[in-house]
Amino acid sequence: MSESPEQLQAEVAAGNPPQTVTEYRREQSFPVRLLRDLAVPVLALFTGLLVGAIIIGLSAPDFWDHLRHGEVLQAFGTGASLAGNAYYWLFKSAFGSRQAWSETGVQTVPLLFVGLSAAFSFRGGFFNIGAQGQFLFGAMTAVLMANHFAGMPGIIHIPIVLVLGFIGGAVWGSIAGILKARTGANEVITTLMLNYVAIYLVNWLLITPIFQRPGFPNPITSEAVPSALLPALPGYRIHLGVLIVLACAIIIWWILFRTTIGFQLQTVGANAAAATYAGISVAWTYILIMVIAGGLAGMAGTTQLLTTQTSVIPDFAGSYGFDAITVAILGRLHPIGVIFAAFLLGSLRSGAIGMQSATSLPYYIIIVIQAVIIAFMTSPHLIRQIFRVRQAAATGSESFSKGWAA
Amino acid sequence: MELRGITKRFPGVVANEDVDLLIRPGEVHALLGENGAGKTTLMNVLYGLYHPDEGQILVSGKPVVFQSPSDAIAAGIGMVHQHFMLVPVFTVTDNVMLGVEPTGFLGFLERRKARARLVELSQRFGLTVNPDAEVEDLPVGVQQRVEILKALYRHASLLILDEPTAVLTPQETEELFGVIRSLTDAGTSIIFISHKLKEVMAIADRITVLRRGRVVGTVAPADTSEQQLATMMVGREVMLVVDKDPAETGDVVLSVEDLVVRDERGHNAVDGLSMEVRTGEILAVAGVQGNGQTELVEAVTGIRPVVSGTIQVEGQELANASPRDYLDAGVAHVPEDRQKYGLVLGFPIELNMVLNTFEKEPFSHGIVIDYDAIRENANALIRQFDVRTSSPQAPASTLSGGNQQKVIIAREFSHGSKLLVAAQPTRGLDVGSMEYIHAQIVKKRDEGAAVLLVSTELDEIMALGDRIAVMYQGKIIGVLDRSEATREGIGLLMAGRTREAAEVQGV
């Protein structure tokens, strides 16, 4: 079985050019890549809605009655019809009329701001979960400045308040950035803890003379003066914030993918050691990330203040701090993806309000749906197994091969 | 043990094609081939991790089918992986018995029984190891012995060693060879996977060469030469000796004085080191791994802070300057750990090629990145440095080790022409890539750059160095001209034995 050296030399001489055994996957065409990138989010959404439907079905009172009497088919029939009815109203209330579209837009704006904030910091490897605190500080600065500059014309007043709201969030956000840059403090811990600091600091500030609405005993600020409020479409609640946030998404996309800052940030996020080697200042990058991410969250608080919730109260930030993470992950940390993710969650919310009044199902069912979506998004292996989605070895992304039943 | 007509296909690739392999009792059978030649796939087939698409495995003449590694282990096959599979916080005894723990009354562990057998095995084969030591406290060479003992404990009569010397010092390699000989004397067969020609020639009874998934031939060391093996492996004539003219040295580029640098644990890893590198020469720093070379390289490229001392590049003081300052001063750096520092594996090749130059013209204008310029640069460098890839947009992680290193070399050679700092530039690379990278480093020298080469491979030091500095415990304990240096003398200096070295070198 062994070849002689002479034969070998002959083989070489005959021209058997050396080549590598491994051949890499060819670049896939755009539609294939798009399908691959969308597979997991779409399947996660589908699974979330399916689980939501099951819960709604099980919550139908008739379902258990029928089951008790052994009427299995009727039981499932009622369950399915209640779920169908709920989703019908959910959809109708989100997209069924111009008013519905307007509400969906109003719900989308703050989600998109905080989603961009989280996506931007995650891209830089900075796991910022402090959007809540930054949101609050943006709003606090904005309410102070809106009333400080009262009397200005809106065209000057609004931009000033927006910029100062951005700065408010940026200052709060940069605390965690500086801590990590200087001392290496774990940002998950610091941003989470700074949320508590922000909440209770704001609770206290709200009863100080600087912020508290004159003559009120409870913690609430004065309303932002009308000249600072963002103009809305006449007859609707939809406001200028939609355009501002879309512009921000495009700017963030541009920074991430077209500038040296974005390159720097993504290098730090992908491999901080290699970034150091390449002469990038990792410390400054972390601070920069938190200035921008904090600013975006601050803008979220500011636009809320200048539109639907015109004064700050202790619960002002609601669940936006954690929605930020949901939107960013669902949008796969891509500004364009985040637009769709925020729109999706925004429409679930505006839909849920209509669903609640039409079917008396609780609004919070959509929080369950949202949670299931995120659980599946963050466990792509699970979703791949359920839906038999192949993983493309070379890229780490997914390709869709077979359906549910395969 | 025999493999007959083994074929294993992966989507798009035939990893093994019609491979025959016969292992005789008590022989050391070396499996030689470049990275990606199918050595590891073949061994995974033998170890039951993969099922062959065609062909069969015979044990003592009878065909067998291995469904999983446990079948292979039952048939007396043991495998020592390149990356050890040990629990760091367990003792040696616990690691060895893990999975086959002897139990007695009511299922209680009989650790003493396991320990006694372990001691008996280690004495019989000269595998000295403290059975009660925790694995994380042991040097790599000893950890490898634990892996071998694990296989022997499971009654292995055929031991597969996957690139066993990749992580060892020259001394540890010698010790391993001693262990291998005592194992074969006792009738154990060894499959020794490697791409290092010298070692294979030294230890193997027979050598099977794989190329592109096929067996090129099986030869005995006595009937062949390193040159012929290299030709079989690569498929063309390979230059094993680096062809270079004498150095034409000029001005001092890098000057280091009394440098002190600490490692992570706060010890002075570099401890009062001084040296100079001039234009047109390669200063090769030899030394056993862990004598401060890593810290020295990181200090003279700005990655690691300096405690005291000076580092000057063309007279400019740069101690404690940032990596950016070193880049701007014209220092190029091929880092020791190419996957940690040299590349962002998830990034496309084209971005990795501008990792430290992306902020400069023509790759960006102001803060706006010019992706067209980056693409053009990548296409040119891929052609010039012969990087084997399907596309400049493929992630760096898809490249073989040799091609990853070529990406780094291409990037570092396209900027910073004054000083090149290259740390372990060919570690883990196959003969073909090694030849290429050596030629590039010599070319850089001939263009007038000063080159600081740090390597633990004596062959590389001897092949490339114009002057050879030996580093021992954070200091340079001897600098020899290439013309007067001998392997023996440098080996003694590497062990810190200056006096004997002086006698050998006659200086």
PDB file of C-alpha atoms in Angstrom, chain B residues 34-223:
ATOM      1  CA  GLU B  34      -0.945  19.239   7.189  1.00  0.00           C
ATOM      2  CA  ASN B  35      -3.803  20.881   9.031  1.00  0.00           C
ATOM      3  CA  GLY B  36      -6.992  19.820   7.321  1.00  0.00           C
ATOM      4  CA  ALA B  37      -5.478  16.672   5.785  1.00  0.00           C
ATOM      5  CA  GLY B  38      -7.992  14.491   7.639  1.00  0.00           C
ATOM      6  CA  LYS B  39      -5.871  13.122  10.495  1.00  0.00           C
ATOM      7  CA  THR B  40      -8.242  14.085  13.271  1.00  0.00           C
ATOM      8  CA  THR B  41     -11.323  12.955  11.324  1.00  0.00           C
ATOM      9  CA  LEU B  42      -9.747   9.555  10.798  1.00  0.00           C
ATOM     10  CA  MET B  43      -8.986   9.214  14.490  1.00  0.00           C
ATOM     11  CA  ASN B  44     -12.499  10.278  15.415  1.00  0.00           C
ATOM     12  CA  VAL B  45     -13.779   7.483  13.167  1.00  0.00           C
ATOM     13  CA  LEU B  46     -11.495   5.045  14.958  1.00  0.00           C
ATOM     14  CA  TYR B  47     -12.596   6.354  18.349  1.00  0.00           C
ATOM     15  CA  GLY B  48     -16.288   5.962  17.550  1.00  0.00           C
ATOM     16  CA  LEU B  49     -17.095   9.685  17.407  1.00  0.00           C
ATOM     17  CA  TYR B  50     -17.899   9.520  13.680  1.00  0.00           C
ATOM     18  CA  HIS B  51     -19.334   6.675  11.626  1.00  0.00           C
ATOM     19  CA  PRO B  52     -17.508   6.017   8.378  1.00  0.00           C
ATOM     20  CA  ASP B  53     -19.575   6.297   5.195  1.00  0.00           C
ATOM     21  CA  GLU B  54     -17.651   3.375   3.731  1.00  0.00           C
ATOM     22  CA  GLY B  55     -15.047   0.902   4.900  1.00  0.00           C
ATOM     23  CA  GLN B  56     -14.603  -1.087   8.065  1.00  0.00           C
ATOM     24  CA  ILE B  57     -12.598  -1.275  11.255  1.00  0.00           C
ATOM     25  CA  LEU B  58     -11.012  -4.583  12.206  1.00  0.00           C
ATOM     26  CA  VAL B  59      -9.766  -5.512  15.656  1.00  0.00           C
ATOM     27  CA  SER B  60      -7.571  -8.624  15.702  1.00  0.00           C
ATOM     28  CA  GLY B  61      -8.849  -9.474  12.231  1.00  0.00           C
ATOM     29  CA  LYS B  62     -12.557  -9.263  13.107  1.00  0.00           C
ATOM     30  CA  PRO B  63     -14.746  -6.441  11.814  1.00  0.00           C
ATOM     31  CA  VAL B  64     -16.283  -4.248  14.511  1.00  0.00           C
ATOM     32  CA  VAL B  65     -18.686  -1.312  14.552  1.00  0.00           C
ATOM     33  CA  PHE B  66     -18.130   1.430  17.112  1.00  0.00           C
ATOM     34  CA  GLN B  67     -21.387   3.200  17.927  1.00  0.00           C
ATOM     35  CA  SER B  68     -19.748   5.527  20.420  1.00  0.00           C
ATOM     36  CA  PRO B  69     -16.416   6.121  22.164  1.00  0.00           C
ATOM     37  CA  SER B  70     -17.442   3.697  24.908  1.00  0.00           C
ATOM     38  CA  ASP B  71     -17.378   0.841  22.344  1.00  0.00           C
ATOM     39  CA  ALA B  72     -13.918   1.952  21.236  1.00  0.00           C
ATOM     40  CA  ILE B  73     -12.712   2.122  24.837  1.00  0.00           C
ATOM     41  CA  ALA B  74     -14.083  -1.372  25.439  1.00  0.00           C
ATOM     42  CA  ALA B  75     -12.065  -2.543  22.426  1.00  0.00           C
ATOM     43  CA  GLY B  76      -8.907  -1.177  24.088  1.00  0.00           C
ATOM     44  CA  ILE B  77      -8.578   2.156  22.306  1.00  0.00           C
ATOM     45  CA  GLY B  78      -7.570   5.214  24.300  1.00  0.00           C
ATOM     46  CA  MET B  79      -7.319   8.785  23.062  1.00  0.00           C
ATOM     47  CA  VAL B  80      -5.446  11.775  24.393  1.00  0.00           C
ATOM     48  CA  HIS B  81      -6.975  14.857  22.829  1.00  0.00           C
ATOM     49  CA  GLN B  82      -5.026  17.952  21.968  1.00  0.00           C
ATOM     50  CA  HIS B  83      -7.106  19.849  24.497  1.00  0.00           C
ATOM     51  CA  PHE B  84      -7.177  17.894  27.703  1.00  0.00           C
ATOM     52  CA  MET B  85     -10.453  16.610  29.096  1.00  0.00           C
ATOM     53  CA  LEU B  86      -9.674  16.925  32.797  1.00  0.00           C
ATOM     54  CA  VAL B  87     -11.559  18.435  35.715  1.00  0.00           C
ATOM     55  CA  PRO B  88      -9.102  21.054  37.013  1.00  0.00           C
ATOM     56  CA  VAL B  89     -10.267  21.048  40.643  1.00  0.00           C
ATOM     57  CA  PHE B  90     -10.203  17.241  40.988  1.00  0.00           C
ATOM     58  CA  THR B  91      -7.151  15.276  42.096  1.00  0.00           C
ATOM     59  CA  VAL B  92      -5.230  13.101  39.683  1.00  0.00           C
ATOM     60  CA  THR B  93      -6.823   9.977  41.167  1.00  0.00           C
ATOM     61  CA  ASP B  94     -10.335  11.387  40.864  1.00  0.00           C
ATOM     62  CA  ASN B  95      -9.740  12.384  37.264  1.00  0.00           C
ATOM     63  CA  VAL B  96      -8.384   8.998  36.327  1.00  0.00           C
ATOM     64  CA  MET B  97     -11.199   7.000  37.887  1.00  0.00           C
ATOM     65  CA  LEU B  98     -13.938   9.377  36.732  1.00  0.00           C
ATOM     66  CA  GLY B  99     -16.556   7.343  34.882  1.00  0.00           C
ATOM     67  CA  VAL B 100     -15.176   3.949  35.952  1.00  0.00           C
ATOM     68  CA  GLU B 101     -15.127   4.471  39.706  1.00  0.00           C
ATOM     69  CA  PRO B 102     -14.597   1.285  41.694  1.00  0.00           C
ATOM     70  CA  THR B 103     -17.392   0.890  44.206  1.00  0.00           C
ATOM     71  CA  GLY B 104     -17.768  -1.479  47.086  1.00  0.00           C
ATOM     72  CA  PHE B 105     -20.326  -2.110  49.794  1.00  0.00           C
ATOM     73  CA  LEU B 106     -23.559  -0.147  49.209  1.00  0.00           C
ATOM     74  CA  GLY B 107     -22.002   1.614  46.281  1.00  0.00           C
ATOM     75  CA  PHE B 108     -19.443   3.536  48.287  1.00  0.00           C
ATOM     76  CA  LEU B 109     -16.434   4.807  46.386  1.00  0.00           C
ATOM     77  CA  GLU B 110     -13.271   2.823  46.829  1.00  0.00           C
ATOM     78  CA  ARG B 111     -10.863   5.608  46.104  1.00  0.00           C
ATOM     79  CA  ARG B 112      -7.962   3.758  47.697  1.00  0.00           C
ATOM     80  CA  LYS B 113      -8.321   0.887  45.254  1.00  0.00           C
ATOM     81  CA  ALA B 114      -8.221   3.296  42.309  1.00  0.00           C
ATOM     82  CA  ARG B 115      -5.239   5.108  43.762  1.00  0.00           C
ATOM     83  CA  ALA B 116      -3.312   1.858  44.225  1.00  0.00           C
ATOM     84  CA  ARG B 117      -3.874   0.868  40.612  1.00  0.00           C
ATOM     85  CA  LEU B 118      -2.892   4.311  39.440  1.00  0.00           C
ATOM     86  CA  VAL B 119       0.359   4.179  41.393  1.00  0.00           C
ATOM     87  CA  GLU B 120       1.086   0.721  40.020  1.00  0.00           C
ATOM     88  CA  LEU B 121       0.483   1.895  36.428  1.00  0.00           C
ATOM     89  CA  SER B 122       2.530   5.021  36.803  1.00  0.00           C
ATOM     90  CA  GLN B 123       5.478   3.069  38.173  1.00  0.00           C
ATOM     91  CA  ARG B 124       5.283   0.397  35.504  1.00  0.00           C
ATOM     92  CA  PHE B 125       5.456   2.913  32.643  1.00  0.00           C
ATOM     93  CA  GLY B 126       7.609   5.584  34.249  1.00  0.00           C
ATOM     94  CA  LEU B 127       4.754   8.118  34.295  1.00  0.00           C
ATOM     95  CA  THR B 128       5.738   9.966  37.435  1.00  0.00           C
ATOM     96  CA  VAL B 129       2.812  11.863  38.889  1.00  0.00           C
ATOM     97  CA  ASN B 130       1.519  12.634  42.358  1.00  0.00           C
ATOM     98  CA  PRO B 131      -1.877  10.885  42.571  1.00  0.00           C
ATOM     99  CA  ASP B 132      -3.143  13.328  45.210  1.00  0.00           C
ATOM    100  CA  ALA B 133      -2.219  16.571  43.450  1.00  0.00           C
ATOM    101  CA  GLU B 134      -4.998  18.712  42.029  1.00  0.00           C
ATOM    102  CA  VAL B 135      -4.825  18.835  38.272  1.00  0.00           C
ATOM    103  CA  GLU B 136      -4.958  22.633  38.029  1.00  0.00           C
ATOM    104  CA  ASP B 137      -1.691  22.866  39.968  1.00  0.00           C
ATOM    105  CA  LEU B 138       0.180  20.611  37.549  1.00  0.00           C
ATOM    106  CA  PRO B 139       2.279  21.729  34.586  1.00  0.00           C
ATOM    107  CA  VAL B 140       0.914  20.925  31.151  1.00  0.00           C
ATOM    108  CA  GLY B 141       3.342  18.072  30.583  1.00  0.00           C
ATOM    109  CA  VAL B 142       2.186  16.323  33.747  1.00  0.00           C
ATOM    110  CA  GLN B 143      -1.469  16.908  32.865  1.00  0.00           C
ATOM    111  CA  GLN B 144      -0.778  15.058  29.658  1.00  0.00           C
ATOM    112  CA  ARG B 145       0.580  12.136  31.661  1.00  0.00           C
ATOM    113  CA  VAL B 146      -2.665  12.101  33.611  1.00  0.00           C
ATOM    114  CA  GLU B 147      -4.529  11.807  30.311  1.00  0.00           C
ATOM    115  CA  ILE B 148      -2.321   8.903  29.274  1.00  0.00           C
ATOM    116  CA  LEU B 149      -2.862   7.238  32.659  1.00  0.00           C
ATOM    117  CA  LYS B 150      -6.596   7.684  32.213  1.00  0.00           C
ATOM    118  CA  ALA B 151      -6.430   5.670  28.996  1.00  0.00           C
ATOM    119  CA  LEU B 152      -4.162   3.017  30.519  1.00  0.00           C
ATOM    120  CA  TYR B 153      -6.458   2.735  33.533  1.00  0.00           C
ATOM    121  CA  ARG B 154      -9.185   1.757  31.056  1.00  0.00           C
ATOM    122  CA  HIS B 155      -6.935  -1.004  29.693  1.00  0.00           C
ATOM    123  CA  ALA B 156      -6.015   0.717  26.459  1.00  0.00           C
ATOM    124  CA  SER B 157      -3.810  -1.376  24.203  1.00  0.00           C
ATOM    125  CA  LEU B 158      -3.872   1.250  21.438  1.00  0.00           C
ATOM    126  CA  LEU B 159      -3.264   4.845  22.407  1.00  0.00           C
ATOM    127  CA  ILE B 160      -4.034   7.746  20.073  1.00  0.00           C
ATOM    128  CA  LEU B 161      -2.004  10.882  20.829  1.00  0.00           C
ATOM    129  CA  ASP B 162      -3.392  13.909  18.957  1.00  0.00           C
ATOM    130  CA  GLU B 163      -0.626  16.495  18.455  1.00  0.00           C
ATOM    131  CA  PRO B 164       0.820  15.610  21.865  1.00  0.00           C
ATOM    132  CA  THR B 165       3.888  17.840  21.628  1.00  0.00           C
ATOM    133  CA  ALA B 166       2.097  21.031  20.604  1.00  0.00           C
ATOM    134  CA  VAL B 167       1.857  22.180  24.214  1.00  0.00           C
ATOM    135  CA  LEU B 168       5.157  20.771  25.514  1.00  0.00           C
ATOM    136  CA  THR B 169       8.595  22.255  26.084  1.00  0.00           C
ATOM    137  CA  PRO B 170      11.538  20.450  24.437  1.00  0.00           C
ATOM    138  CA  GLN B 171      12.374  18.796  27.765  1.00  0.00           C
ATOM    139  CA  GLU B 172       8.796  17.628  28.289  1.00  0.00           C
ATOM    140  CA  THR B 173       8.788  16.277  24.759  1.00  0.00           C
ATOM    141  CA  GLU B 174      11.871  14.192  25.561  1.00  0.00           C
ATOM    142  CA  GLU B 175      10.141  12.856  28.658  1.00  0.00           C
ATOM    143  CA  LEU B 176       7.033  12.010  26.637  1.00  0.00           C
ATOM    144  CA  PHE B 177       9.182  10.083  24.168  1.00  0.00           C
ATOM    145  CA  GLY B 178      10.599   8.103  27.095  1.00  0.00           C
ATOM    146  CA  VAL B 179       7.071   7.255  28.214  1.00  0.00           C
ATOM    147  CA  ILE B 180       6.093   6.238  24.679  1.00  0.00           C
ATOM    148  CA  ARG B 181       9.061   3.856  24.474  1.00  0.00           C
ATOM    149  CA  SER B 182       8.238   2.182  27.772  1.00  0.00           C
ATOM    150  CA  LEU B 183       4.625   1.787  26.620  1.00  0.00           C
ATOM    151  CA  THR B 184       5.588   0.152  23.344  1.00  0.00           C
ATOM    152  CA  ASP B 185       8.046  -2.121  25.155  1.00  0.00           C
ATOM    153  CA  ALA B 186       5.042  -3.381  27.116  1.00  0.00           C
ATOM    154  CA  GLY B 187       3.177  -4.096  23.876  1.00  0.00           C
ATOM    155  CA  THR B 188       0.960  -1.019  23.655  1.00  0.00           C
ATOM    156  CA  SER B 189       0.532   0.443  20.175  1.00  0.00           C
ATOM    157  CA  ILE B 190       0.670   4.180  19.698  1.00  0.00           C
ATOM    158  CA  ILE B 191      -0.815   6.342  16.969  1.00  0.00           C
ATOM    159  CA  PHE B 192       1.147   9.573  17.042  1.00  0.00           C
ATOM    160  CA  ILE B 193      -0.533  12.433  15.187  1.00  0.00           C
ATOM    161  CA  SER B 194       1.728  15.292  14.258  1.00  0.00           C
ATOM    162  CA  HIS B 195       2.863  17.675  11.605  1.00  0.00           C
ATOM    163  CA  LYS B 196       6.345  18.098  13.052  1.00  0.00           C
ATOM    164  CA  LEU B 197       8.837  16.234  10.901  1.00  0.00           C
ATOM    165  CA  LYS B 198      11.723  16.021  13.356  1.00  0.00           C
ATOM    166  CA  GLU B 199       9.617  14.437  16.068  1.00  0.00           C
ATOM    167  CA  VAL B 200       8.034  11.942  13.752  1.00  0.00           C
ATOM    168  CA  MET B 201      11.443  10.894  12.475  1.00  0.00           C
ATOM    169  CA  ALA B 202      12.663  10.510  16.041  1.00  0.00           C
ATOM    170  CA  ILE B 203       9.866   8.474  17.568  1.00  0.00           C
ATOM    171  CA  ALA B 204       7.939   6.576  14.869  1.00  0.00           C
ATOM    172  CA  ASP B 205       8.445   3.003  13.709  1.00  0.00           C
ATOM    173  CA  ARG B 206       6.355   3.658  10.625  1.00  0.00           C
ATOM    174  CA  ILE B 207       4.940   6.864   9.193  1.00  0.00           C
ATOM    175  CA  THR B 208       1.722   7.194   7.207  1.00  0.00           C
ATOM    176  CA  VAL B 209       1.333  10.488   5.383  1.00  0.00           C
ATOM    177  CA  LEU B 210      -2.125  11.877   4.651  1.00  0.00           C
ATOM    178  CA  ARG B 211      -2.830  14.576   2.139  1.00  0.00           C
ATOM    179  CA  ARG B 212      -6.267  15.895   1.233  1.00  0.00           C
ATOM    180  CA  GLY B 213      -7.930  12.962   2.978  1.00  0.00           C
ATOM    181  CA  ARG B 214      -5.988  10.237   1.191  1.00  0.00           C
ATOM    182  CA  VAL B 215      -3.047   8.102   2.197  1.00  0.00           C
ATOM    183  CA  VAL B 216      -0.013   9.261   0.248  1.00  0.00           C
ATOM    184  CA  GLY B 217       2.193   6.485   1.531  1.00  0.00           C
ATOM    185  CA  THR B 218       3.562   4.604   4.506  1.00  0.00           C
ATOM    186  CA  VAL B 219       7.302   4.650   5.106  1.00  0.00           C
ATOM    187  CA  ALA B 220       9.817   3.783   7.811  1.00  0.00           C
ATOM    188  CA  PRO B 221      12.028   6.605   9.141  1.00  0.00           C
ATOM    189  CA  ALA B 222      15.134   4.737   8.029  1.00  0.00           C
ATOM    190  CA  ASP B 223      13.979   4.784   4.399  1.00  0.00           C
TER     191      ASP B 223
END
